Amino acid sequence: MKQEYSINLRKDAPIGVFDSGVGGLTVAREIMRQMPNEKIIYFGDTARVPYGSKSKETVTRYSKQIARFLLSFQVKTIVVACNTASAYARDELEQEVDIPVLGVVKPGARTAVDVTRNGKIGVIATEATIGSHMYNKYITELNKDVTIYEKACPLFVPLVEEGLWQDPVTDEIAKRYLSELIDLDIDTLIMGCTHYPLIRSTLGRIIGEEVTLVNPAYETAMELKRLLAEQDLLNDQPPKLGENQYQFYVSDGAEKFKRFANSIIKYGILSAKTIQIEDY
């Protein structure tokens, strides 16, 4: 029997966020923007990325290890900032821990259903996410009359990680990927990978201003804010002077992660520590 969240948790407890690598930093960034008083413990499983090619059992095992690591910081909630782990492991994590567990898929799906006008929703994501049809499943549960068009965009992740956010190469690839969705007359497009918000301006320019772009990173942060407010867990006190408000951990390649993270999160004070996640 789970205990009520408010019994054990404090408003000033940190939020745990994890991803298979660096993409989840867009979710962390939105949490920072929407809830500037909150503390964050972020873990990127950079030694075992990508999750998309791994089995449900393996992703769930990895996710449980990471949850145990995050719980060692007495986090008040866990955000699964990875589409694959959200689909494969979120429900099982929620059954095992006594704190709220949020994923990135459902908030994005819910918003897309709310904003579509013609009932034609496009989903762009990695091949693994598209192959799982997870967005299709959740959207159909919300509204069976909506038509969903899925498109794998495998080259977007390496382009983003190379820093080619505004580059002719990215423009050309985006045009190739999005052309068939434009022809299908979609009016809503879900950016179904946490890397994709970093090329939002490119995607918006090519898909056209009449198409609403749904950013699950933003929607997840807003759902988290609502949840914390409902549970009276929203931190109303700014961090104390000298307090380490944001902590970042990885399973490998801390320096590379730090460089990428500093290009996304403009604080200039970011560091990352490597830990042995298999110990958890």
PDB file of C-alpha atoms in Angstrom:
ATOM      1  CA  MET A   1       0.000   0.000   0.000  1.00  0.00           C
ATOM      2  CA  LYS A   2       1.515   3.298  -1.082  1.00  0.00           C
ATOM      3  CA  GLN A   3       1.687   6.138   1.374  1.00  0.00           C
ATOM      4  CA  GLU A   4       0.333   9.586   0.580  1.00  0.00           C
ATOM      5  CA  TYR A   5       2.983  11.721  -1.107  1.00  0.00           C
ATOM      6  CA  SER A   6       2.614  14.584   1.358  1.00  0.00           C
ATOM      7  CA  ILE A   7       3.521  12.422   4.362  1.00  0.00           C
ATOM      8  CA  ASN A   8       7.158  11.835   3.431  1.00  0.00           C
ATOM      9  CA  LEU A   9       7.951  14.612   0.984  1.00  0.00           C
ATOM     10  CA  ARG A  10       8.963  18.217   1.408  1.00  0.00           C
ATOM     11  CA  LYS A  11       8.395  21.125  -0.947  1.00  0.00           C
ATOM     12  CA  ASP A  12      12.140  21.755  -1.157  1.00  0.00           C
ATOM     13  CA  ALA A  13      12.953  18.151  -2.147  1.00  0.00           C
ATOM     14  CA  PRO A  14      14.457  17.859  -5.655  1.00  0.00           C
ATOM     15  CA  ILE A  15      12.819  16.558  -8.824  1.00  0.00           C
ATOM     16  CA  GLY A  16      14.470  13.523 -10.419  1.00  0.00           C
ATOM     17  CA  VAL A  17      14.773  13.537 -14.228  1.00  0.00           C
ATOM     18  CA  PHE A  18      16.319  10.808 -16.368  1.00  0.00           C
ATOM     19  CA  ASP A  19      16.930   9.996 -20.010  1.00  0.00           C
ATOM     20  CA  SER A  20      18.983   7.552 -22.037  1.00  0.00           C
ATOM     21  CA  GLY A  21      21.340  10.440 -22.843  1.00  0.00           C
ATOM     22  CA  VAL A  22      21.187  14.159 -23.548  1.00  0.00           C
ATOM     23  CA  GLY A  23      17.742  14.597 -25.132  1.00  0.00           C
ATOM     24  CA  GLY A  24      16.022  14.811 -21.765  1.00  0.00           C
ATOM     25  CA  LEU A  25      17.882  18.057 -21.111  1.00  0.00           C
ATOM     26  CA  THR A  26      15.110  19.792 -23.081  1.00  0.00           C
ATOM     27  CA  VAL A  27      12.667  18.531 -20.441  1.00  0.00           C
ATOM     28  CA  ALA A  28      14.960  19.673 -17.625  1.00  0.00           C
ATOM     29  CA  ARG A  29      15.259  23.072 -19.314  1.00  0.00           C
ATOM     30  CA  GLU A  30      11.471  23.463 -19.433  1.00  0.00           C
ATOM     31  CA  ILE A  31      11.205  22.545 -15.743  1.00  0.00           C
ATOM     32  CA  MET A  32      13.808  25.216 -14.958  1.00  0.00           C
ATOM     33  CA  ARG A  33      11.854  27.780 -16.967  1.00  0.00           C
ATOM     34  CA  GLN A  34       8.415  26.975 -15.584  1.00  0.00           C
ATOM     35  CA  MET A  35       9.463  26.289 -11.975  1.00  0.00           C
ATOM     36  CA  PRO A  36      12.576  28.369 -11.222  1.00  0.00           C
ATOM     37  CA  ASN A  37      12.581  27.491  -7.506  1.00  0.00           C
ATOM     38  CA  GLU A  38      12.774  23.736  -8.040  1.00  0.00           C
ATOM     39  CA  LYS A  39      15.914  21.654  -7.582  1.00  0.00           C
ATOM     40  CA  ILE A  40      16.739  19.001 -10.193  1.00  0.00           C
ATOM     41  CA  ILE A  41      18.774  15.793 -10.108  1.00  0.00           C
ATOM     42  CA  TYR A  42      19.361  14.734 -13.728  1.00  0.00           C
ATOM     43  CA  PHE A  43      20.753  11.388 -14.864  1.00  0.00           C
ATOM     44  CA  GLY A  44      21.753  10.618 -18.462  1.00  0.00           C
ATOM     45  CA  ASP A  45      22.501   6.972 -19.200  1.00  0.00           C
ATOM     46  CA  THR A  46      25.161   7.847 -21.752  1.00  0.00           C
ATOM     47  CA  ALA A  47      26.989   4.511 -21.428  1.00  0.00           C
ATOM     48  CA  ARG A  48      23.929   2.533 -22.532  1.00  0.00           C
ATOM     49  CA  VAL A  49      22.311   4.877 -25.051  1.00  0.00           C
ATOM     50  CA  PRO A  50      20.250   4.335 -27.186  1.00  0.00           C
ATOM     51  CA  TYR A  51      17.317   2.659 -25.456  1.00  0.00           C
ATOM     52  CA  GLY A  52      15.264   2.390 -28.635  1.00  0.00           C
ATOM     53  CA  SER A  53      17.076  -0.696 -29.900  1.00  0.00           C
ATOM     54  CA  LYS A  54      16.759  -2.559 -26.588  1.00  0.00           C
ATOM     55  CA  SER A  55      14.003  -4.841 -25.293  1.00  0.00           C
ATOM     56  CA  LYS A  56      11.245  -3.758 -22.946  1.00  0.00           C
ATOM     57  CA  GLU A  57      12.764  -5.920 -20.202  1.00  0.00           C
ATOM     58  CA  THR A  58      16.191  -4.323 -20.560  1.00  0.00           C
ATOM     59  CA  VAL A  59      14.839  -0.755 -20.633  1.00  0.00           C
ATOM     60  CA  THR A  60      12.696  -1.485 -17.584  1.00  0.00           C
ATOM     61  CA  ARG A  61      15.691  -2.911 -15.706  1.00  0.00           C
ATOM     62  CA  TYR A  62      17.791   0.149 -16.568  1.00  0.00           C
ATOM     63  CA  SER A  63      14.953   2.460 -15.535  1.00  0.00           C
ATOM     64  CA  LYS A  64      14.594   0.746 -12.149  1.00  0.00           C
ATOM     65  CA  GLN A  65      18.326   1.123 -11.500  1.00  0.00           C
ATOM     66  CA  ILE A  66      18.116   4.830 -12.303  1.00  0.00           C
ATOM     67  CA  ALA A  67      15.014   5.273 -10.152  1.00  0.00           C
ATOM     68  CA  ARG A  68      16.864   3.750  -7.195  1.00  0.00           C
ATOM     69  CA  PHE A  69      19.744   6.174  -7.785  1.00  0.00           C
ATOM     70  CA  LEU A  70      17.377   9.165  -7.932  1.00  0.00           C
ATOM     71  CA  LEU A  71      15.521   8.011  -4.820  1.00  0.00           C
ATOM     72  CA  SER A  72      18.816   8.161  -2.899  1.00  0.00           C
ATOM     73  CA  PHE A  73      18.439  11.960  -3.174  1.00  0.00           C
ATOM     74  CA  GLN A  74      14.933  11.817  -1.635  1.00  0.00           C
ATOM     75  CA  VAL A  75      13.391  13.210  -4.817  1.00  0.00           C
ATOM     76  CA  LYS A  76       9.709  14.133  -4.617  1.00  0.00           C
ATOM     77  CA  THR A  77       8.875  12.976  -8.140  1.00  0.00           C
ATOM     78  CA  ILE A  78      10.546  11.237 -11.098  1.00  0.00           C
ATOM     79  CA  VAL A  79      10.205  12.457 -14.673  1.00  0.00           C
ATOM     80  CA  VAL A  80      11.003   9.837 -17.328  1.00  0.00           C
ATOM     81  CA  ALA A  81      12.350  12.212 -19.987  1.00  0.00           C
ATOM     82  CA  CYS A  82      12.767   9.496 -22.607  1.00  0.00           C
ATOM     83  CA  ASN A  83      10.073   8.363 -25.031  1.00  0.00           C
ATOM     84  CA  THR A  84      11.114   4.695 -25.036  1.00  0.00           C
ATOM     85  CA  ALA A  85      11.430   4.439 -21.256  1.00  0.00           C
ATOM     86  CA  SER A  86       8.131   6.317 -20.870  1.00  0.00           C
ATOM     87  CA  ALA A  87       6.388   3.668 -22.956  1.00  0.00           C
ATOM     88  CA  TYR A  88       8.188   0.616 -21.606  1.00  0.00           C
ATOM     89  CA  ALA A  89       8.863   1.354 -17.943  1.00  0.00           C
ATOM     90  CA  ARG A  90       6.803   4.251 -16.552  1.00  0.00           C
ATOM     91  CA  ASP A  91       3.807   2.198 -15.443  1.00  0.00           C
ATOM     92  CA  GLU A  92       5.976  -0.392 -13.708  1.00  0.00           C
ATOM     93  CA  LEU A  93       8.042   2.292 -11.981  1.00  0.00           C
ATOM     94  CA  GLU A  94       4.876   3.943 -10.735  1.00  0.00           C
ATOM     95  CA  GLN A  95       3.800   0.664  -9.131  1.00  0.00           C
ATOM     96  CA  GLU A  96       7.128   0.294  -7.313  1.00  0.00           C
ATOM     97  CA  VAL A  97       7.779   3.754  -5.876  1.00  0.00           C
ATOM     98  CA  ASP A  98       5.784   5.913  -3.472  1.00  0.00           C
ATOM     99  CA  ILE A  99       6.169   9.143  -5.438  1.00  0.00           C
ATOM    100  CA  PRO A 100       4.605  10.389  -8.697  1.00  0.00           C
ATOM    101  CA  VAL A 101       6.236   9.181 -11.929  1.00  0.00           C
ATOM    102  CA  LEU A 102       5.617  11.193 -15.098  1.00  0.00           C
ATOM    103  CA  GLY A 103       6.495  10.287 -18.679  1.00  0.00           C
ATOM    104  CA  VAL A 104       6.748  12.461 -21.793  1.00  0.00           C
ATOM    105  CA  VAL A 105       4.376  10.588 -24.112  1.00  0.00           C
ATOM    106  CA  LYS A 106       0.952  11.089 -22.533  1.00  0.00           C
ATOM    107  CA  PRO A 107       1.210  14.880 -22.015  1.00  0.00           C
ATOM    108  CA  GLY A 108       2.141  15.372 -25.676  1.00  0.00           C
ATOM    109  CA  ALA A 109      -0.595  13.046 -26.915  1.00  0.00           C
ATOM    110  CA  ARG A 110      -3.208  14.766 -24.772  1.00  0.00           C
ATOM    111  CA  THR A 111      -2.250  18.236 -26.000  1.00  0.00           C
ATOM    112  CA  ALA A 112      -2.301  17.130 -29.653  1.00  0.00           C
ATOM    113  CA  VAL A 113      -5.849  15.809 -29.273  1.00  0.00           C
ATOM    114  CA  ASP A 114      -6.906  19.061 -27.579  1.00  0.00           C
ATOM    115  CA  VAL A 115      -5.488  21.401 -30.242  1.00  0.00           C
ATOM    116  CA  THR A 116      -6.188  19.588 -33.529  1.00  0.00           C
ATOM    117  CA  ARG A 117      -8.944  21.171 -35.602  1.00  0.00           C
ATOM    118  CA  ASN A 118      -9.199  18.778 -38.547  1.00  0.00           C
ATOM    119  CA  GLY A 119      -8.361  15.542 -36.673  1.00  0.00           C
ATOM    120  CA  LYS A 120      -5.129  14.921 -38.611  1.00  0.00           C
ATOM    121  CA  ILE A 121      -2.111  14.608 -36.328  1.00  0.00           C
ATOM    122  CA  GLY A 122       1.463  13.960 -37.427  1.00  0.00           C
ATOM    123  CA  VAL A 123       4.072  12.343 -35.185  1.00  0.00           C
ATOM    124  CA  ILE A 124       7.784  12.569 -35.900  1.00  0.00           C
ATOM    125  CA  ALA A 125      10.204  10.578 -33.759  1.00  0.00           C
ATOM    126  CA  THR A 126      13.047   8.073 -33.832  1.00  0.00           C
ATOM    127  CA  GLU A 127      12.577   4.764 -35.622  1.00  0.00           C
ATOM    128  CA  ALA A 128      12.163   2.945 -32.298  1.00  0.00           C
ATOM    129  CA  THR A 129       9.450   5.296 -31.057  1.00  0.00           C
ATOM    130  CA  ILE A 130       7.567   5.177 -34.353  1.00  0.00           C
ATOM    131  CA  GLY A 131       7.911   1.382 -34.440  1.00  0.00           C
ATOM    132  CA  SER A 132       6.341   1.111 -30.986  1.00  0.00           C
ATOM    133  CA  HIS A 133       3.280   3.183 -32.078  1.00  0.00           C
ATOM    134  CA  MET A 134       3.107   4.543 -28.528  1.00  0.00           C
ATOM    135  CA  TYR A 135       1.744   7.950 -29.551  1.00  0.00           C
ATOM    136  CA  ASN A 136      -0.786   6.263 -31.819  1.00  0.00           C
ATOM    137  CA  LYS A 137      -1.964   4.138 -28.878  1.00  0.00           C
ATOM    138  CA  TYR A 138      -2.439   7.017 -26.439  1.00  0.00           C
ATOM    139  CA  ILE A 139      -4.032   9.363 -28.991  1.00  0.00           C
ATOM    140  CA  THR A 140      -6.497   6.682 -30.077  1.00  0.00           C
ATOM    141  CA  GLU A 141      -7.445   6.053 -26.440  1.00  0.00           C
ATOM    142  CA  LEU A 142      -8.296   9.743 -26.115  1.00  0.00           C
ATOM    143  CA  ASN A 143     -10.100  10.121 -29.447  1.00  0.00           C
ATOM    144  CA  LYS A 144     -10.639   7.162 -31.774  1.00  0.00           C
ATOM    145  CA  ASP A 145     -11.780   9.464 -34.605  1.00  0.00           C
ATOM    146  CA  VAL A 146      -8.393  11.155 -34.985  1.00  0.00           C
ATOM    147  CA  THR A 147      -6.157  10.102 -37.882  1.00  0.00           C
ATOM    148  CA  ILE A 148      -2.470   9.735 -36.988  1.00  0.00           C
ATOM    149  CA  TYR A 149       0.400   9.870 -39.462  1.00  0.00           C
ATOM    150  CA  GLU A 150       3.754   8.652 -38.146  1.00  0.00           C
ATOM    151  CA  LYS A 151       7.139   9.462 -39.666  1.00  0.00           C
ATOM    152  CA  ALA A 152      10.532   8.240 -38.461  1.00  0.00           C
ATOM    153  CA  CYS A 153      13.235  10.916 -38.666  1.00  0.00           C
ATOM    154  CA  PRO A 154      16.421   9.059 -37.655  1.00  0.00           C
ATOM    155  CA  LEU A 155      18.894  11.708 -38.816  1.00  0.00           C
ATOM    156  CA  PHE A 156      17.559  14.482 -36.582  1.00  0.00           C
ATOM    157  CA  VAL A 157      19.217  13.152 -33.413  1.00  0.00           C
ATOM    158  CA  PRO A 158      22.797  13.052 -34.785  1.00  0.00           C
ATOM    159  CA  LEU A 159      22.287  16.467 -36.437  1.00  0.00           C
ATOM    160  CA  VAL A 160      21.153  17.931 -33.119  1.00  0.00           C
ATOM    161  CA  GLU A 161      24.003  16.308 -31.201  1.00  0.00           C
ATOM    162  CA  GLU A 162      26.489  17.739 -33.713  1.00  0.00           C
ATOM    163  CA  GLY A 163      25.083  21.185 -32.983  1.00  0.00           C
ATOM    164  CA  LEU A 164      23.698  21.670 -36.501  1.00  0.00           C
ATOM    165  CA  TRP A 165      20.478  23.235 -35.235  1.00  0.00           C
ATOM    166  CA  GLN A 166      20.351  25.948 -37.897  1.00  0.00           C
ATOM    167  CA  ASP A 167      22.225  24.572 -40.850  1.00  0.00           C
ATOM    168  CA  PRO A 168      21.429  23.992 -44.554  1.00  0.00           C
ATOM    169  CA  VAL A 169      21.977  20.250 -44.055  1.00  0.00           C
ATOM    170  CA  THR A 170      19.310  20.119 -41.333  1.00  0.00           C
ATOM    171  CA  ASP A 171      16.969  22.189 -43.518  1.00  0.00           C
ATOM    172  CA  GLU A 172      17.365  19.775 -46.414  1.00  0.00           C
ATOM    173  CA  ILE A 173      16.794  16.669 -44.300  1.00  0.00           C
ATOM    174  CA  ALA A 174      13.769  18.261 -42.635  1.00  0.00           C
ATOM    175  CA  LYS A 175      12.247  19.072 -46.028  1.00  0.00           C
ATOM    176  CA  ARG A 176      12.627  15.450 -47.111  1.00  0.00           C
ATOM    177  CA  TYR A 177      11.116  14.067 -43.915  1.00  0.00           C
ATOM    178  CA  LEU A 178       8.223  16.518 -43.638  1.00  0.00           C
ATOM    179  CA  SER A 179       7.148  16.737 -47.296  1.00  0.00           C
ATOM    180  CA  GLU A 180       4.761  13.782 -47.104  1.00  0.00           C
ATOM    181  CA  LEU A 181       3.189  15.090 -43.887  1.00  0.00           C
ATOM    182  CA  ILE A 182       2.592  18.452 -45.558  1.00  0.00           C
ATOM    183  CA  ASP A 183       0.834  16.674 -48.432  1.00  0.00           C
ATOM    184  CA  LEU A 184      -1.421  14.865 -45.930  1.00  0.00           C
ATOM    185  CA  ASP A 185      -2.825  18.177 -44.643  1.00  0.00           C
ATOM    186  CA  ILE A 186      -2.017  17.629 -40.955  1.00  0.00           C
ATOM    187  CA  ASP A 187      -2.778  20.577 -38.683  1.00  0.00           C
ATOM    188  CA  THR A 188      -0.855  19.316 -35.618  1.00  0.00           C
ATOM    189  CA  LEU A 189       2.659  17.853 -35.358  1.00  0.00           C
ATOM    190  CA  ILE A 190       4.068  16.146 -32.256  1.00  0.00           C
ATOM    191  CA  MET A 191       7.840  16.434 -31.822  1.00  0.00           C
ATOM    192  CA  GLY A 192       8.053  12.903 -30.422  1.00  0.00           C
ATOM    193  CA  CYS A 193      11.726  12.938 -29.455  1.00  0.00           C
ATOM    194  CA  THR A 194      13.255  15.097 -26.741  1.00  0.00           C
ATOM    195  CA  HIS A 195      16.003  16.235 -29.141  1.00  0.00           C
ATOM    196  CA  TYR A 196      13.565  17.780 -31.605  1.00  0.00           C
ATOM    197  CA  PRO A 197      12.647  20.977 -29.695  1.00  0.00           C
ATOM    198  CA  LEU A 198      16.205  22.146 -30.371  1.00  0.00           C
ATOM    199  CA  ILE A 199      15.340  22.390 -34.097  1.00  0.00           C
ATOM    200  CA  ARG A 200      11.824  23.683 -33.525  1.00  0.00           C
ATOM    201  CA  SER A 201      12.363  26.850 -35.576  1.00  0.00           C
ATOM    202  CA  THR A 202      13.486  24.775 -38.570  1.00  0.00           C
ATOM    203  CA  LEU A 203      10.572  22.372 -38.247  1.00  0.00           C
ATOM    204  CA  GLY A 204       8.071  25.196 -37.869  1.00  0.00           C
ATOM    205  CA  ARG A 205       9.379  27.064 -40.898  1.00  0.00           C
ATOM    206  CA  ILE A 206       9.193  23.995 -43.130  1.00  0.00           C
ATOM    207  CA  ILE A 207       5.897  22.497 -41.927  1.00  0.00           C
ATOM    208  CA  GLY A 208       4.175  25.900 -42.104  1.00  0.00           C
ATOM    209  CA  GLU A 209       2.701  28.294 -39.562  1.00  0.00           C
ATOM    210  CA  GLU A 210      -0.792  26.805 -39.941  1.00  0.00           C
ATOM    211  CA  VAL A 211       0.458  23.584 -38.287  1.00  0.00           C
ATOM    212  CA  THR A 212       0.616  23.568 -34.467  1.00  0.00           C
ATOM    213  CA  LEU A 213       3.857  22.105 -33.124  1.00  0.00           C
ATOM    214  CA  VAL A 214       3.416  20.126 -29.903  1.00  0.00           C
ATOM    215  CA  ASN A 215       6.469  20.010 -27.647  1.00  0.00           C
ATOM    216  CA  PRO A 216       6.110  17.129 -25.142  1.00  0.00           C
ATOM    217  CA  ALA A 217       9.012  18.559 -23.100  1.00  0.00           C
ATOM    218  CA  TYR A 218       7.005  21.717 -22.393  1.00  0.00           C
ATOM    219  CA  GLU A 219       3.751  19.808 -21.868  1.00  0.00           C
ATOM    220  CA  THR A 220       5.460  17.448 -19.403  1.00  0.00           C
ATOM    221  CA  ALA A 221       6.850  20.384 -17.407  1.00  0.00           C
ATOM    222  CA  MET A 222       3.396  21.970 -17.249  1.00  0.00           C
ATOM    223  CA  GLU A 223       1.794  18.685 -16.137  1.00  0.00           C
ATOM    224  CA  LEU A 224       4.483  18.329 -13.478  1.00  0.00           C
ATOM    225  CA  LYS A 225       3.761  21.869 -12.260  1.00  0.00           C
ATOM    226  CA  ARG A 226       0.040  21.078 -11.974  1.00  0.00           C
ATOM    227  CA  LEU A 227       0.741  17.816 -10.148  1.00  0.00           C
ATOM    228  CA  LEU A 228       3.084  19.414  -7.620  1.00  0.00           C
ATOM    229  CA  ALA A 229       0.588  22.217  -6.999  1.00  0.00           C
ATOM    230  CA  GLU A 230      -2.221  19.701  -6.414  1.00  0.00           C
ATOM    231  CA  GLN A 231      -0.050  17.778  -3.933  1.00  0.00           C
ATOM    232  CA  ASP A 232       1.095  21.018  -2.237  1.00  0.00           C
ATOM    233  CA  LEU A 233       4.670  20.137  -3.209  1.00  0.00           C
ATOM    234  CA  LEU A 234       5.504  23.132  -5.419  1.00  0.00           C
ATOM    235  CA  ASN A 235       8.589  24.819  -4.011  1.00  0.00           C
ATOM    236  CA  ASP A 236       7.738  28.447  -3.159  1.00  0.00           C
ATOM    237  CA  GLN A 237      11.190  29.362  -1.834  1.00  0.00           C
ATOM    238  CA  PRO A 238      14.127  30.364  -4.079  1.00  0.00           C
ATOM    239  CA  PRO A 239      17.376  28.412  -3.624  1.00  0.00           C
ATOM    240  CA  LYS A 240      19.688  29.538  -0.868  1.00  0.00           C
ATOM    241  CA  LEU A 241      22.864  31.397  -1.732  1.00  0.00           C
ATOM    242  CA  GLY A 242      25.545  28.908  -2.799  1.00  0.00           C
ATOM    243  CA  GLU A 243      23.098  26.001  -3.011  1.00  0.00           C
ATOM    244  CA  ASN A 244      23.700  23.498  -5.817  1.00  0.00           C
ATOM    245  CA  GLN A 245      20.257  23.756  -7.391  1.00  0.00           C
ATOM    246  CA  TYR A 246      20.930  21.566 -10.434  1.00  0.00           C
ATOM    247  CA  GLN A 247      23.001  18.378 -10.303  1.00  0.00           C
ATOM    248  CA  PHE A 248      23.850  16.295 -13.365  1.00  0.00           C
ATOM    249  CA  TYR A 249      25.066  12.689 -13.424  1.00  0.00           C
ATOM    250  CA  VAL A 250      25.947  10.354 -16.305  1.00  0.00           C
ATOM    251  CA  SER A 251      27.081   6.769 -16.750  1.00  0.00           C
ATOM    252  CA  ASP A 252      29.882   7.736 -19.183  1.00  0.00           C
ATOM    253  CA  GLY A 253      31.441  10.655 -21.066  1.00  0.00           C
ATOM    254  CA  ALA A 254      30.916  13.428 -18.511  1.00  0.00           C
ATOM    255  CA  GLU A 255      32.954  16.024 -20.420  1.00  0.00           C
ATOM    256  CA  LYS A 256      31.099  15.514 -23.711  1.00  0.00           C
ATOM    257  CA  PHE A 257      27.782  15.623 -21.862  1.00  0.00           C
ATOM    258  CA  LYS A 258      28.812  18.820 -20.067  1.00  0.00           C
ATOM    259  CA  ARG A 259      29.691  20.592 -23.336  1.00  0.00           C
ATOM    260  CA  PHE A 260      26.367  19.671 -24.918  1.00  0.00           C
ATOM    261  CA  ALA A 261      24.409  20.547 -21.774  1.00  0.00           C
ATOM    262  CA  ASN A 262      26.045  23.963 -21.521  1.00  0.00           C
ATOM    263  CA  SER A 263      24.967  24.699 -25.084  1.00  0.00           C
ATOM    264  CA  ILE A 264      21.334  24.044 -24.070  1.00  0.00           C
ATOM    265  CA  ILE A 265      21.160  25.299 -20.492  1.00  0.00           C
ATOM    266  CA  LYS A 266      22.624  28.783 -20.415  1.00  0.00           C
ATOM    267  CA  TYR A 267      23.888  29.003 -16.865  1.00  0.00           C
ATOM    268  CA  GLY A 268      27.603  28.560 -17.535  1.00  0.00           C
ATOM    269  CA  ILE A 269      28.106  26.682 -14.262  1.00  0.00           C
ATOM    270  CA  LEU A 270      27.140  23.218 -15.327  1.00  0.00           C
ATOM    271  CA  SER A 271      29.196  20.215 -14.284  1.00  0.00           C
ATOM    272  CA  ALA A 272      28.523  16.496 -14.565  1.00  0.00           C
ATOM    273  CA  LYS A 273      29.677  13.521 -12.528  1.00  0.00           C
ATOM    274  CA  THR A 274      30.102   9.946 -13.732  1.00  0.00           C
ATOM    275  CA  ILE A 275      28.583   7.221 -11.564  1.00  0.00           C
ATOM    276  CA  GLN A 276      28.412   3.422 -11.752  1.00  0.00           C
ATOM    277  CA  ILE A 277      24.692   3.016 -12.337  1.00  0.00           C
ATOM    278  CA  GLU A 278      24.974  -0.800 -12.268  1.00  0.00           C
ATOM    279  CA  ASP A 279      25.620  -0.514  -8.524  1.00  0.00           C
ATOM    280  CA  TYR A 280      21.995   0.504  -7.964  1.00  0.00           C
TER     281      TYR A 280
END
